[in-house]
Amino acid sequence: MKLKLLQWLARALGYLPVSWAEALSRPLGWMAWKSAKTRRNSTRKNLEACYPDASRSMRERLGQESMRHLVMTVLESGVCWSGSPKRIQRMFLEPEGMDLIPELLAERRGLLALVPHFGNWELLNLWVQLQHDLMALYKPGSSPELEDAMLRNRSRFGSVLVPANSRGVRQMISGVRAGRLVAILPDQDPGHGQGRFAPFFGVPALTATLAIRLIQRTDCAVMFCACRRAGRGCYQAHFFAAEGDIHADDVDVALAALNRGVEKVIALDPAQYLWAYKRFKSRPDKAAPFY
């Protein structure tokens, strides 16, 4: 019943013009900021740590705007689940740095795309599928039925989705070695034992080592990607090469470069980052809880 309700809701939202969703996100975002206490508090803590020199009022405005963008992500789920290729192509402006993909793929050593939780990363996944062959890592869900529905919709334009487990990692390595474009979301807290602490806006953040291990094992090319909301129902994809240090043998050096790349994506429009996520939930030994 829950799955059918979600599918019905997604189809209904799919008929909603994105410009209308953008307008609705303003009152709904304000309501979410006032009512979602846990998300509001985690947003405030994150912004205070990452932008300590900003005024409190500026951080508050940024937090409210980031909540609006989170609401937008929900309202955009309809077009992500049911939008036609023509509609999705029409929504995107001229991309910035798109030539980087064929340039790096031409090196024939595989290409790893790092996609932070910025703007609408789900929409970016669909749009890239329309341009290039794509393999992406996903986190398996708790409900097999919901997971199956999500996989069908996320891969409906031809991408290959592999689970974030040992089997999926082997598939990713094989894909990179075959010269494919593969994608990973690099900015989640993986939990203790699954990563190492690296600075993120100067704050120690437990950072998954999967991307770095993949780079070290395959010597693949690496870029960052983002889908920025450009207003009036339009989006713009951004691509840029990762720092050279991301290929460092020292994992800590490479992880620091990875997080600097995420910071560069956020700088496109800080309000579009997922600040409500508890990025600093895991703490170094003996450190006080962050949230």
mmCIF file with all atom_site columns, N, CA and C in Angstrom, residues 126-191:
data_model
loop_
_atom_site.group_PDB
_atom_site.id
_atom_site.type_symbol
_atom_site.label_atom_id
_atom_site.label_alt_id
_atom_site.label_comp_id
_atom_site.label_asym_id
_atom_site.label_entity_id
_atom_site.label_seq_id
_atom_site.pdbx_PDB_ins_code
_atom_site.Cartn_x
_atom_site.Cartn_y
_atom_site.Cartn_z
_atom_site.occupancy
_atom_site.B_iso_or_equiv
_atom_site.pdbx_formal_charge
_atom_site.auth_seq_id
_atom_site.auth_comp_id
_atom_site.auth_asym_id
_atom_site.auth_atom_id
_atom_site.pdbx_PDB_model_num
ATOM 1   N N  . LEU A 1 126 ? 19.787 11.157 -14.302 1.00 0.00 ? 126 LEU A N  1
ATOM 2   C CA . LEU A 1 126 ? 18.979 10.898 -15.496 1.00 0.00 ? 126 LEU A CA 1
ATOM 3   C C  . LEU A 1 126 ? 19.517 11.654 -16.711 1.00 0.00 ? 126 LEU A C  1
ATOM 4   N N  . TRP A 1 127 ? 19.881 12.920 -16.497 1.00 0.00 ? 127 TRP A N  1
ATOM 5   C CA . TRP A 1 127 ? 20.354 13.727 -17.618 1.00 0.00 ? 127 TRP A CA 1
ATOM 6   C C  . TRP A 1 127 ? 21.666 13.181 -18.181 1.00 0.00 ? 127 TRP A C  1
ATOM 7   N N  . VAL A 1 128 ? 22.576 12.764 -17.311 1.00 0.00 ? 128 VAL A N  1
ATOM 8   C CA . VAL A 1 128 ? 23.848 12.209 -17.791 1.00 0.00 ? 128 VAL A CA 1
ATOM 9   C C  . VAL A 1 128 ? 23.609 10.923 -18.571 1.00 0.00 ? 128 VAL A C  1
ATOM 10  N N  . GLN A 1 129 ? 22.627 10.111 -18.142 1.00 0.00 ? 129 GLN A N  1
ATOM 11  C CA . GLN A 1 129 ? 22.305 8.880  -18.870 1.00 0.00 ? 129 GLN A CA 1
ATOM 12  C C  . GLN A 1 129 ? 21.937 9.166  -20.318 1.00 0.00 ? 129 GLN A C  1
ATOM 13  N N  . LEU A 1 130 ? 21.323 10.309 -20.552 1.00 0.00 ? 130 LEU A N  1
ATOM 14  C CA . LEU A 1 130 ? 20.915 10.666 -21.910 1.00 0.00 ? 130 LEU A CA 1
ATOM 15  C C  . LEU A 1 130 ? 22.098 11.086 -22.778 1.00 0.00 ? 130 LEU A C  1
ATOM 16  N N  . GLN A 1 131 ? 23.248 11.350 -22.149 1.00 0.00 ? 131 GLN A N  1
ATOM 17  C CA . GLN A 1 131 ? 24.431 11.783 -22.889 1.00 0.00 ? 131 GLN A CA 1
ATOM 18  C C  . GLN A 1 131 ? 25.488 10.681 -22.994 1.00 0.00 ? 131 GLN A C  1
ATOM 19  N N  . HIS A 1 132 ? 25.615 9.862  -21.938 1.00 0.00 ? 132 HIS A N  1
ATOM 20  C CA . HIS A 1 132 ? 26.716 8.898  -21.861 1.00 0.00 ? 132 HIS A CA 1
ATOM 21  C C  . HIS A 1 132 ? 26.273 7.606  -21.194 1.00 0.00 ? 132 HIS A C  1
ATOM 22  N N  . ASP A 1 133 ? 26.969 6.530  -21.514 1.00 0.00 ? 133 ASP A N  1
ATOM 23  C CA . ASP A 1 133 ? 26.814 5.267  -20.811 1.00 0.00 ? 133 ASP A CA 1
ATOM 24  C C  . ASP A 1 133 ? 27.266 5.483  -19.358 1.00 0.00 ? 133 ASP A C  1
ATOM 25  N N  . LEU A 1 134 ? 26.474 5.040  -18.382 1.00 0.00 ? 134 LEU A N  1
ATOM 26  C CA . LEU A 1 134 ? 26.758 5.356  -16.987 1.00 0.00 ? 134 LEU A CA 1
ATOM 27  C C  . LEU A 1 134 ? 26.536 4.147  -16.094 1.00 0.00 ? 134 LEU A C  1
ATOM 28  N N  . MET A 1 135 ? 27.448 3.970  -15.124 1.00 0.00 ? 135 MET A N  1
ATOM 29  C CA . MET A 1 135 ? 27.280 2.987  -14.056 1.00 0.00 ? 135 MET A CA 1
ATOM 30  C C  . MET A 1 135 ? 27.340 3.754  -12.739 1.00 0.00 ? 135 MET A C  1
ATOM 31  N N  . ALA A 1 136 ? 26.384 3.512  -11.842 1.00 0.00 ? 136 ALA A N  1
ATOM 32  C CA . ALA A 1 136 ? 26.322 4.273  -10.593 1.00 0.00 ? 136 ALA A CA 1
ATOM 33  C C  . ALA A 1 136 ? 26.108 3.341  -9.409  1.00 0.00 ? 136 ALA A C  1
ATOM 34  N N  . LEU A 1 137 ? 26.676 3.738  -8.287  1.00 0.00 ? 137 LEU A N  1
ATOM 35  C CA . LEU A 1 137 ? 26.549 2.988  -7.045  1.00 0.00 ? 137 LEU A CA 1
ATOM 36  C C  . LEU A 1 137 ? 25.324 3.494  -6.284  1.00 0.00 ? 137 LEU A C  1
ATOM 37  N N  . TYR A 1 138 ? 24.566 2.586  -5.663  1.00 0.00 ? 138 TYR A N  1
ATOM 38  C CA . TYR A 1 138 ? 23.419 2.997  -4.860  1.00 0.00 ? 138 TYR A CA 1
ATOM 39  C C  . TYR A 1 138 ? 23.400 2.195  -3.558  1.00 0.00 ? 138 TYR A C  1
ATOM 40  N N  . LYS A 1 139 ? 22.750 2.770  -2.557  1.00 0.00 ? 139 LYS A N  1
ATOM 41  C CA . LYS A 1 139 ? 22.612 2.103  -1.268  1.00 0.00 ? 139 LYS A CA 1
ATOM 42  C C  . LYS A 1 139 ? 21.326 1.294  -1.258  1.00 0.00 ? 139 LYS A C  1
ATOM 43  N N  . PRO A 1 140 ? 21.400 -0.042 -1.097  1.00 0.00 ? 140 PRO A N  1
ATOM 44  C CA . PRO A 1 140 ? 20.180 -0.854 -1.092  1.00 0.00 ? 140 PRO A CA 1
ATOM 45  C C  . PRO A 1 140 ? 19.212 -0.415 -0.010  1.00 0.00 ? 140 PRO A C  1
ATOM 46  N N  . GLY A 1 141 ? 17.919 -0.446 -0.332  1.00 0.00 ? 141 GLY A N  1
ATOM 47  C CA . GLY A 1 141 ? 16.896 -0.028 0.621   1.00 0.00 ? 141 GLY A CA 1
ATOM 48  C C  . GLY A 1 141 ? 16.430 -1.166 1.508   1.00 0.00 ? 141 GLY A C  1
ATOM 49  N N  . SER A 1 142 ? 15.635 -0.816 2.509   1.00 0.00 ? 142 SER A N  1
ATOM 50  C CA . SER A 1 142 ? 15.134 -1.821 3.443   1.00 0.00 ? 142 SER A CA 1
ATOM 51  C C  . SER A 1 142 ? 13.949 -2.589 2.881   1.00 0.00 ? 142 SER A C  1
ATOM 52  N N  . SER A 1 143 ? 13.245 -1.986 1.912   1.00 0.00 ? 143 SER A N  1
ATOM 53  C CA . SER A 1 143 ? 12.081 -2.633 1.297   1.00 0.00 ? 143 SER A CA 1
ATOM 54  C C  . SER A 1 143 ? 12.439 -3.091 -0.114  1.00 0.00 ? 143 SER A C  1
ATOM 55  N N  . PRO A 1 144 ? 12.417 -4.398 -0.387  1.00 0.00 ? 144 PRO A N  1
ATOM 56  C CA . PRO A 1 144 ? 12.731 -4.894 -1.737  1.00 0.00 ? 144 PRO A CA 1
ATOM 57  C C  . PRO A 1 144 ? 11.818 -4.318 -2.810  1.00 0.00 ? 144 PRO A C  1
ATOM 58  N N  . GLU A 1 145 ? 10.524 -4.145 -2.475  1.00 0.00 ? 145 GLU A N  1
ATOM 59  C CA . GLU A 1 145 ? 9.585  -3.626 -3.466  1.00 0.00 ? 145 GLU A CA 1
ATOM 60  C C  . GLU A 1 145 ? 9.909  -2.172 -3.820  1.00 0.00 ? 145 GLU A C  1
ATOM 61  N N  . LEU A 1 146 ? 10.189 -1.344 -2.786  1.00 0.00 ? 146 LEU A N  1
ATOM 62  C CA . LEU A 1 146 ? 10.526 0.053  -3.037  1.00 0.00 ? 146 LEU A CA 1
ATOM 63  C C  . LEU A 1 146 ? 11.851 0.164  -3.767  1.00 0.00 ? 146 LEU A C  1
ATOM 64  N N  . GLU A 1 147 ? 12.813 -0.671 -3.371  1.00 0.00 ? 147 GLU A N  1
ATOM 65  C CA . GLU A 1 147 ? 14.115 -0.647 -4.033  1.00 0.00 ? 147 GLU A CA 1
ATOM 66  C C  . GLU A 1 147 ? 13.976 -0.997 -5.510  1.00 0.00 ? 147 GLU A C  1
ATOM 67  N N  . ASP A 1 148 ? 13.159 -1.990 -5.817  1.00 0.00 ? 148 ASP A N  1
ATOM 68  C CA . ASP A 1 148 ? 12.966 -2.402 -7.207  1.00 0.00 ? 148 ASP A CA 1
ATOM 69  C C  . ASP A 1 148 ? 12.355 -1.260 -8.028  1.00 0.00 ? 148 ASP A C  1
ATOM 70  N N  . ALA A 1 149 ? 11.369 -0.573 -7.440  1.00 0.00 ? 149 ALA A N  1
ATOM 71  C CA . ALA A 1 149 ? 10.734 0.554  -8.139  1.00 0.00 ? 149 ALA A CA 1
ATOM 72  C C  . ALA A 1 149 ? 11.733 1.683  -8.363  1.00 0.00 ? 149 ALA A C  1
ATOM 73  N N  . MET A 1 150 ? 12.548 1.987  -7.360  1.00 0.00 ? 150 MET A N  1
ATOM 74  C CA . MET A 1 150 ? 13.535 3.059  -7.483  1.00 0.00 ? 150 MET A CA 1
ATOM 75  C C  . MET A 1 150 ? 14.583 2.714  -8.532  1.00 0.00 ? 150 MET A C  1
ATOM 76  N N  . LEU A 1 151 ? 15.002 1.461  -8.561  1.00 0.00 ? 151 LEU A N  1
ATOM 77  C CA . LEU A 1 151 ? 16.006 1.054  -9.544  1.00 0.00 ? 151 LEU A CA 1
ATOM 78  C C  . LEU A 1 151 ? 15.456 1.177  -10.959 1.00 0.00 ? 151 LEU A C  1
ATOM 79  N N  . ARG A 1 152 ? 14.209 0.769  -11.153 1.00 0.00 ? 152 ARG A N  1
ATOM 80  C CA . ARG A 1 152 ? 13.609 0.857  -12.488 1.00 0.00 ? 152 ARG A CA 1
ATOM 81  C C  . ARG A 1 152 ? 13.572 2.301  -12.961 1.00 0.00 ? 152 ARG A C  1
ATOM 82  N N  . ASN A 1 153 ? 13.191 3.207  -12.078 1.00 0.00 ? 153 ASN A N  1
ATOM 83  C CA . ASN A 1 153 ? 13.069 4.605  -12.478 1.00 0.00 ? 153 ASN A CA 1
ATOM 84  C C  . ASN A 1 153 ? 14.422 5.281  -12.637 1.00 0.00 ? 153 ASN A C  1
ATOM 85  N N  . ARG A 1 154 ? 15.372 4.992  -11.763 1.00 0.00 ? 154 ARG A N  1
ATOM 86  C CA . ARG A 1 154 ? 16.680 5.622  -11.840 1.00 0.00 ? 154 ARG A CA 1
ATOM 87  C C  . ARG A 1 154 ? 17.479 5.153  -13.047 1.00 0.00 ? 154 ARG A C  1
ATOM 88  N N  . SER A 1 155 ? 17.196 3.943  -13.518 1.00 0.00 ? 155 SER A N  1
ATOM 89  C CA . SER A 1 155 ? 17.981 3.401  -14.628 1.00 0.00 ? 155 SER A CA 1
ATOM 90  C C  . SER A 1 155 ? 17.194 3.353  -15.930 1.00 0.00 ? 155 SER A C  1
ATOM 91  N N  . ARG A 1 156 ? 16.072 4.052  -16.003 1.00 0.00 ? 156 ARG A N  1
ATOM 92  C CA . ARG A 1 156 ? 15.177 3.901  -17.156 1.00 0.00 ? 156 ARG A CA 1
ATOM 93  C C  . ARG A 1 156 ? 15.735 4.468  -18.451 1.00 0.00 ? 156 ARG A C  1
ATOM 94  N N  . PHE A 1 157 ? 16.817 5.251  -18.392 1.00 0.00 ? 157 PHE A N  1
ATOM 95  C CA . PHE A 1 157 ? 17.429 5.760  -19.607 1.00 0.00 ? 157 PHE A CA 1
ATOM 96  C C  . PHE A 1 157 ? 18.720 5.007  -19.947 1.00 0.00 ? 157 PHE A C  1
ATOM 97  N N  . GLY A 1 158 ? 18.942 3.883  -19.269 1.00 0.00 ? 158 GLY A N  1
ATOM 98  C CA . GLY A 1 158 ? 20.043 3.016  -19.689 1.00 0.00 ? 158 GLY A CA 1
ATOM 99  C C  . GLY A 1 158 ? 21.211 2.858  -18.749 1.00 0.00 ? 158 GLY A C  1
ATOM 100 N N  . SER A 1 159 ? 21.203 3.503  -17.590 1.00 0.00 ? 159 SER A N  1
ATOM 101 C CA . SER A 1 159 ? 22.353 3.349  -16.700 1.00 0.00 ? 159 SER A CA 1
ATOM 102 C C  . SER A 1 159 ? 22.311 1.992  -16.012 1.00 0.00 ? 159 SER A C  1
ATOM 103 N N  . VAL A 1 160 ? 23.466 1.559  -15.535 1.00 0.00 ? 160 VAL A N  1
ATOM 104 C CA . VAL A 1 160 ? 23.592 0.334  -14.765 1.00 0.00 ? 160 VAL A CA 1
ATOM 105 C C  . VAL A 1 160 ? 23.807 0.727  -13.310 1.00 0.00 ? 160 VAL A C  1
ATOM 106 N N  . LEU A 1 161 ? 22.927 0.273  -12.411 1.00 0.00 ? 161 LEU A N  1
ATOM 107 C CA . LEU A 1 161 ? 23.051 0.585  -10.996 1.00 0.00 ? 161 LEU A CA 1
ATOM 108 C C  . LEU A 1 161 ? 23.538 -0.648 -10.248 1.00 0.00 ? 161 LEU A C  1
ATOM 109 N N  . VAL A 1 162 ? 24.550 -0.455 -9.401  1.00 0.00 ? 162 VAL A N  1
ATOM 110 C CA . VAL A 1 162 ? 25.112 -1.571 -8.648  1.00 0.00 ? 162 VAL A CA 1
ATOM 111 C C  . VAL A 1 162 ? 25.049 -1.244 -7.163  1.00 0.00 ? 162 VAL A C  1
ATOM 112 N N  . PRO A 1 163 ? 24.803 -2.247 -6.316  1.00 0.00 ? 163 PRO A N  1
ATOM 113 C CA . PRO A 1 163 ? 24.640 -1.994 -4.883  1.00 0.00 ? 163 PRO A CA 1
ATOM 114 C C  . PRO A 1 163 ? 25.961 -1.671 -4.197  1.00 0.00 ? 163 PRO A C  1
ATOM 115 N N  . ALA A 1 164 ? 25.861 -0.911 -3.100  1.00 0.00 ? 164 ALA A N  1
ATOM 116 C CA . ALA A 1 164 ? 27.052 -0.532 -2.332  1.00 0.00 ? 164 ALA A CA 1
ATOM 117 C C  . ALA A 1 164 ? 27.430 -1.667 -1.388  1.00 0.00 ? 164 ALA A C  1
ATOM 118 N N  . ASN A 1 165 ? 27.886 -2.754 -1.971  1.00 0.00 ? 165 ASN A N  1
ATOM 119 C CA . ASN A 1 165 ? 28.395 -3.893 -1.206  1.00 0.00 ? 165 ASN A CA 1
ATOM 120 C C  . ASN A 1 165 ? 29.592 -4.454 -1.961  1.00 0.00 ? 165 ASN A C  1
ATOM 121 N N  . SER A 1 166 ? 30.164 -5.552 -1.474  1.00 0.00 ? 166 SER A N  1
ATOM 122 C CA . SER A 1 166 ? 31.380 -6.082 -2.088  1.00 0.00 ? 166 SER A CA 1
ATOM 123 C C  . SER A 1 166 ? 31.161 -6.466 -3.550  1.00 0.00 ? 166 SER A C  1
ATOM 124 N N  . ARG A 1 167 ? 29.992 -7.006 -3.856  1.00 0.00 ? 167 ARG A N  1
ATOM 125 C CA . ARG A 1 167 ? 29.717 -7.385 -5.250  1.00 0.00 ? 167 ARG A CA 1
ATOM 126 C C  . ARG A 1 167 ? 29.635 -6.147 -6.131  1.00 0.00 ? 167 ARG A C  1
ATOM 127 N N  . GLY A 1 168 ? 28.947 -5.113 -5.624  1.00 0.00 ? 168 GLY A N  1
ATOM 128 C CA . GLY A 1 168 ? 28.828 -3.882 -6.398  1.00 0.00 ? 168 GLY A CA 1
ATOM 129 C C  . GLY A 1 168 ? 30.163 -3.204 -6.612  1.00 0.00 ? 168 GLY A C  1
ATOM 130 N N  . VAL A 1 169 ? 31.022 -3.217 -5.589  1.00 0.00 ? 169 VAL A N  1
ATOM 131 C CA . VAL A 1 169 ? 32.342 -2.604 -5.723  1.00 0.00 ? 169 VAL A CA 1
ATOM 132 C C  . VAL A 1 169 ? 33.161 -3.323 -6.791  1.00 0.00 ? 169 VAL A C  1
ATOM 133 N N  . ARG A 1 170 ? 33.071 -4.648 -6.817  1.00 0.00 ? 170 ARG A N  1
ATOM 134 C CA . ARG A 1 170 ? 33.786 -5.401 -7.861  1.00 0.00 ? 170 ARG A CA 1
ATOM 135 C C  . ARG A 1 170 ? 33.279 -5.012 -9.247  1.00 0.00 ? 170 ARG A C  1
ATOM 136 N N  . GLN A 1 171 ? 31.973 -4.806 -9.361  1.00 0.00 ? 171 GLN A N  1
ATOM 137 C CA . GLN A 1 171 ? 31.412 -4.379 -10.645 1.00 0.00 ? 171 GLN A CA 1
ATOM 138 C C  . GLN A 1 171 ? 31.917 -2.993 -11.027 1.00 0.00 ? 171 GLN A C  1
ATOM 139 N N  . MET A 1 172 ? 32.025 -2.104 -10.038 1.00 0.00 ? 172 MET A N  1
ATOM 140 C CA . MET A 1 172 ? 32.535 -0.761 -10.314 1.00 0.00 ? 172 MET A CA 1
ATOM 141 C C  . MET A 1 172 ? 33.981 -0.821 -10.800 1.00 0.00 ? 172 MET A C  1
ATOM 142 N N  . ILE A 1 173 ? 34.792 -1.629 -10.152 1.00 0.00 ? 173 ILE A N  1
ATOM 143 C CA . ILE A 1 173 ? 36.195 -1.755 -10.558 1.00 0.00 ? 173 ILE A CA 1
ATOM 144 C C  . ILE A 1 173 ? 36.285 -2.288 -11.982 1.00 0.00 ? 173 ILE A C  1
ATOM 145 N N  . SER A 1 174 ? 35.460 -3.299 -12.278 1.00 0.00 ? 174 SER A N  1
ATOM 146 C CA . SER A 1 174 ? 35.453 -3.853 -13.640 1.00 0.00 ? 174 SER A CA 1
ATOM 147 C C  . SER A 1 174 ? 34.996 -2.807 -14.647 1.00 0.00 ? 174 SER A C  1
ATOM 148 N N  . GLY A 1 175 ? 33.994 -2.009 -14.263 1.00 0.00 ? 175 GLY A N  1
ATOM 149 C CA . GLY A 1 175 ? 33.504 -0.969 -15.157 1.00 0.00 ? 175 GLY A CA 1
ATOM 150 C C  . GLY A 1 175 ? 34.560 0.074  -15.450 1.00 0.00 ? 175 GLY A C  1
ATOM 151 N N  . VAL A 1 176 ? 35.275 0.502  -14.413 1.00 0.00 ? 176 VAL A N  1
ATOM 152 C CA . VAL A 1 176 ? 36.337 1.496  -14.608 1.00 0.00 ? 176 VAL A CA 1
ATOM 153 C C  . VAL A 1 176 ? 37.431 0.926  -15.505 1.00 0.00 ? 176 VAL A C  1
ATOM 154 N N  . ARG A 1 177 ? 37.840 -0.300 -15.248 1.00 0.00 ? 177 ARG A N  1
ATOM 155 C CA . ARG A 1 177 ? 38.902 -0.914 -16.044 1.00 0.00 ? 177 ARG A CA 1
ATOM 156 C C  . ARG A 1 177 ? 38.485 -1.133 -17.496 1.00 0.00 ? 177 ARG A C  1
ATOM 157 N N  . ALA A 1 178 ? 37.167 -1.183 -17.721 1.00 0.00 ? 178 ALA A N  1
ATOM 158 C CA . ALA A 1 178 ? 36.656 -1.288 -19.094 1.00 0.00 ? 178 ALA A CA 1
ATOM 159 C C  . ALA A 1 178 ? 36.524 0.083  -19.752 1.00 0.00 ? 178 ALA A C  1
ATOM 160 N N  . GLY A 1 179 ? 36.913 1.142  -19.022 1.00 0.00 ? 179 GLY A N  1
ATOM 161 C CA . GLY A 1 179 ? 36.873 2.481  -19.595 1.00 0.00 ? 179 GLY A CA 1
ATOM 162 C C  . GLY A 1 179 ? 35.552 3.193  -19.459 1.00 0.00 ? 179 GLY A C  1
ATOM 163 N N  . ARG A 1 180 ? 34.682 2.741  -18.528 1.00 0.00 ? 180 ARG A N  1
ATOM 164 C CA . ARG A 1 180 ? 33.353 3.324  -18.401 1.00 0.00 ? 180 ARG A CA 1
ATOM 165 C C  . ARG A 1 180 ? 33.351 4.560  -17.509 1.00 0.00 ? 180 ARG A C  1
ATOM 166 N N  . LEU A 1 181 ? 32.250 5.285  -17.581 1.00 0.00 ? 181 LEU A N  1
ATOM 167 C CA . LEU A 1 181 ? 31.952 6.378  -16.668 1.00 0.00 ? 181 LEU A CA 1
ATOM 168 C C  . LEU A 1 181 ? 31.168 5.789  -15.500 1.00 0.00 ? 181 LEU A C  1
ATOM 169 N N  . VAL A 1 182 ? 31.693 5.946  -14.269 1.00 0.00 ? 182 VAL A N  1
ATOM 170 C CA . VAL A 1 182 ? 31.027 5.429  -13.080 1.00 0.00 ? 182 VAL A CA 1
ATOM 171 C C  . VAL A 1 182 ? 30.839 6.574  -12.090 1.00 0.00 ? 182 VAL A C  1
ATOM 172 N N  . ALA A 1 183 ? 29.800 6.480  -11.258 1.00 0.00 ? 183 ALA A N  1
ATOM 173 C CA . ALA A 1 183 ? 29.467 7.588  -10.358 1.00 0.00 ? 183 ALA A CA 1
ATOM 174 C C  . ALA A 1 183 ? 29.287 7.107  -8.930  1.00 0.00 ? 183 ALA A C  1
ATOM 175 N N  . ILE A 1 184 ? 29.755 7.936  -7.987  1.00 0.00 ? 184 ILE A N  1
ATOM 176 C CA . ILE A 1 184 ? 29.635 7.670  -6.549  1.00 0.00 ? 184 ILE A CA 1
ATOM 177 C C  . ILE A 1 184 ? 29.259 8.973  -5.846  1.00 0.00 ? 184 ILE A C  1
ATOM 178 N N  . LEU A 1 185 ? 28.378 8.888  -4.829  1.00 0.00 ? 185 LEU A N  1
ATOM 179 C CA . LEU A 1 185 ? 28.110 10.031 -3.956  1.00 0.00 ? 185 LEU A CA 1
ATOM 180 C C  . LEU A 1 185 ? 29.139 9.977  -2.828  1.00 0.00 ? 185 LEU A C  1
ATOM 181 N N  . PRO A 1 186 ? 30.016 10.979 -2.711  1.00 0.00 ? 186 PRO A N  1
ATOM 182 C CA . PRO A 1 186 ? 31.170 10.862 -1.821  1.00 0.00 ? 186 PRO A CA 1
ATOM 183 C C  . PRO A 1 186 ? 31.024 11.505 -0.446  1.00 0.00 ? 186 PRO A C  1
ATOM 184 N N  . ASP A 1 187 ? 29.879 12.116 -0.136  1.00 0.00 ? 187 ASP A N  1
ATOM 185 C CA . ASP A 1 187 ? 29.799 12.975 1.046   1.00 0.00 ? 187 ASP A CA 1
ATOM 186 C C  . ASP A 1 187 ? 28.830 12.478 2.109   1.00 0.00 ? 187 ASP A C  1
ATOM 187 N N  . GLN A 1 188 ? 28.749 11.161 2.273   1.00 0.00 ? 188 GLN A N  1
ATOM 188 C CA . GLN A 1 188 ? 27.933 10.583 3.328   1.00 0.00 ? 188 GLN A CA 1
ATOM 189 C C  . GLN A 1 188 ? 28.823 10.086 4.462   1.00 0.00 ? 188 GLN A C  1
ATOM 190 N N  . ASP A 1 189 ? 28.309 10.112 5.685   1.00 0.00 ? 189 ASP A N  1
ATOM 191 C CA . ASP A 1 189 ? 29.008 9.524  6.827   1.00 0.00 ? 189 ASP A CA 1
ATOM 192 C C  . ASP A 1 189 ? 28.869 8.011  6.719   1.00 0.00 ? 189 ASP A C  1
ATOM 193 N N  . PRO A 1 190 ? 29.989 7.278  6.494   1.00 0.00 ? 190 PRO A N  1
ATOM 194 C CA . PRO A 1 190 ? 29.885 5.838  6.267   1.00 0.00 ? 190 PRO A CA 1
ATOM 195 C C  . PRO A 1 190 ? 29.768 5.014  7.541   1.00 0.00 ? 190 PRO A C  1
ATOM 196 N N  . GLY A 1 191 ? 29.935 5.655  8.694   1.00 0.00 ? 191 GLY A N  1
ATOM 197 C CA . GLY A 1 191 ? 29.928 4.918  9.960   1.00 0.00 ? 191 GLY A CA 1
ATOM 198 C C  . GLY A 1 191 ? 31.332 4.446  10.303  1.00 0.00 ? 191 GLY A C  1
#
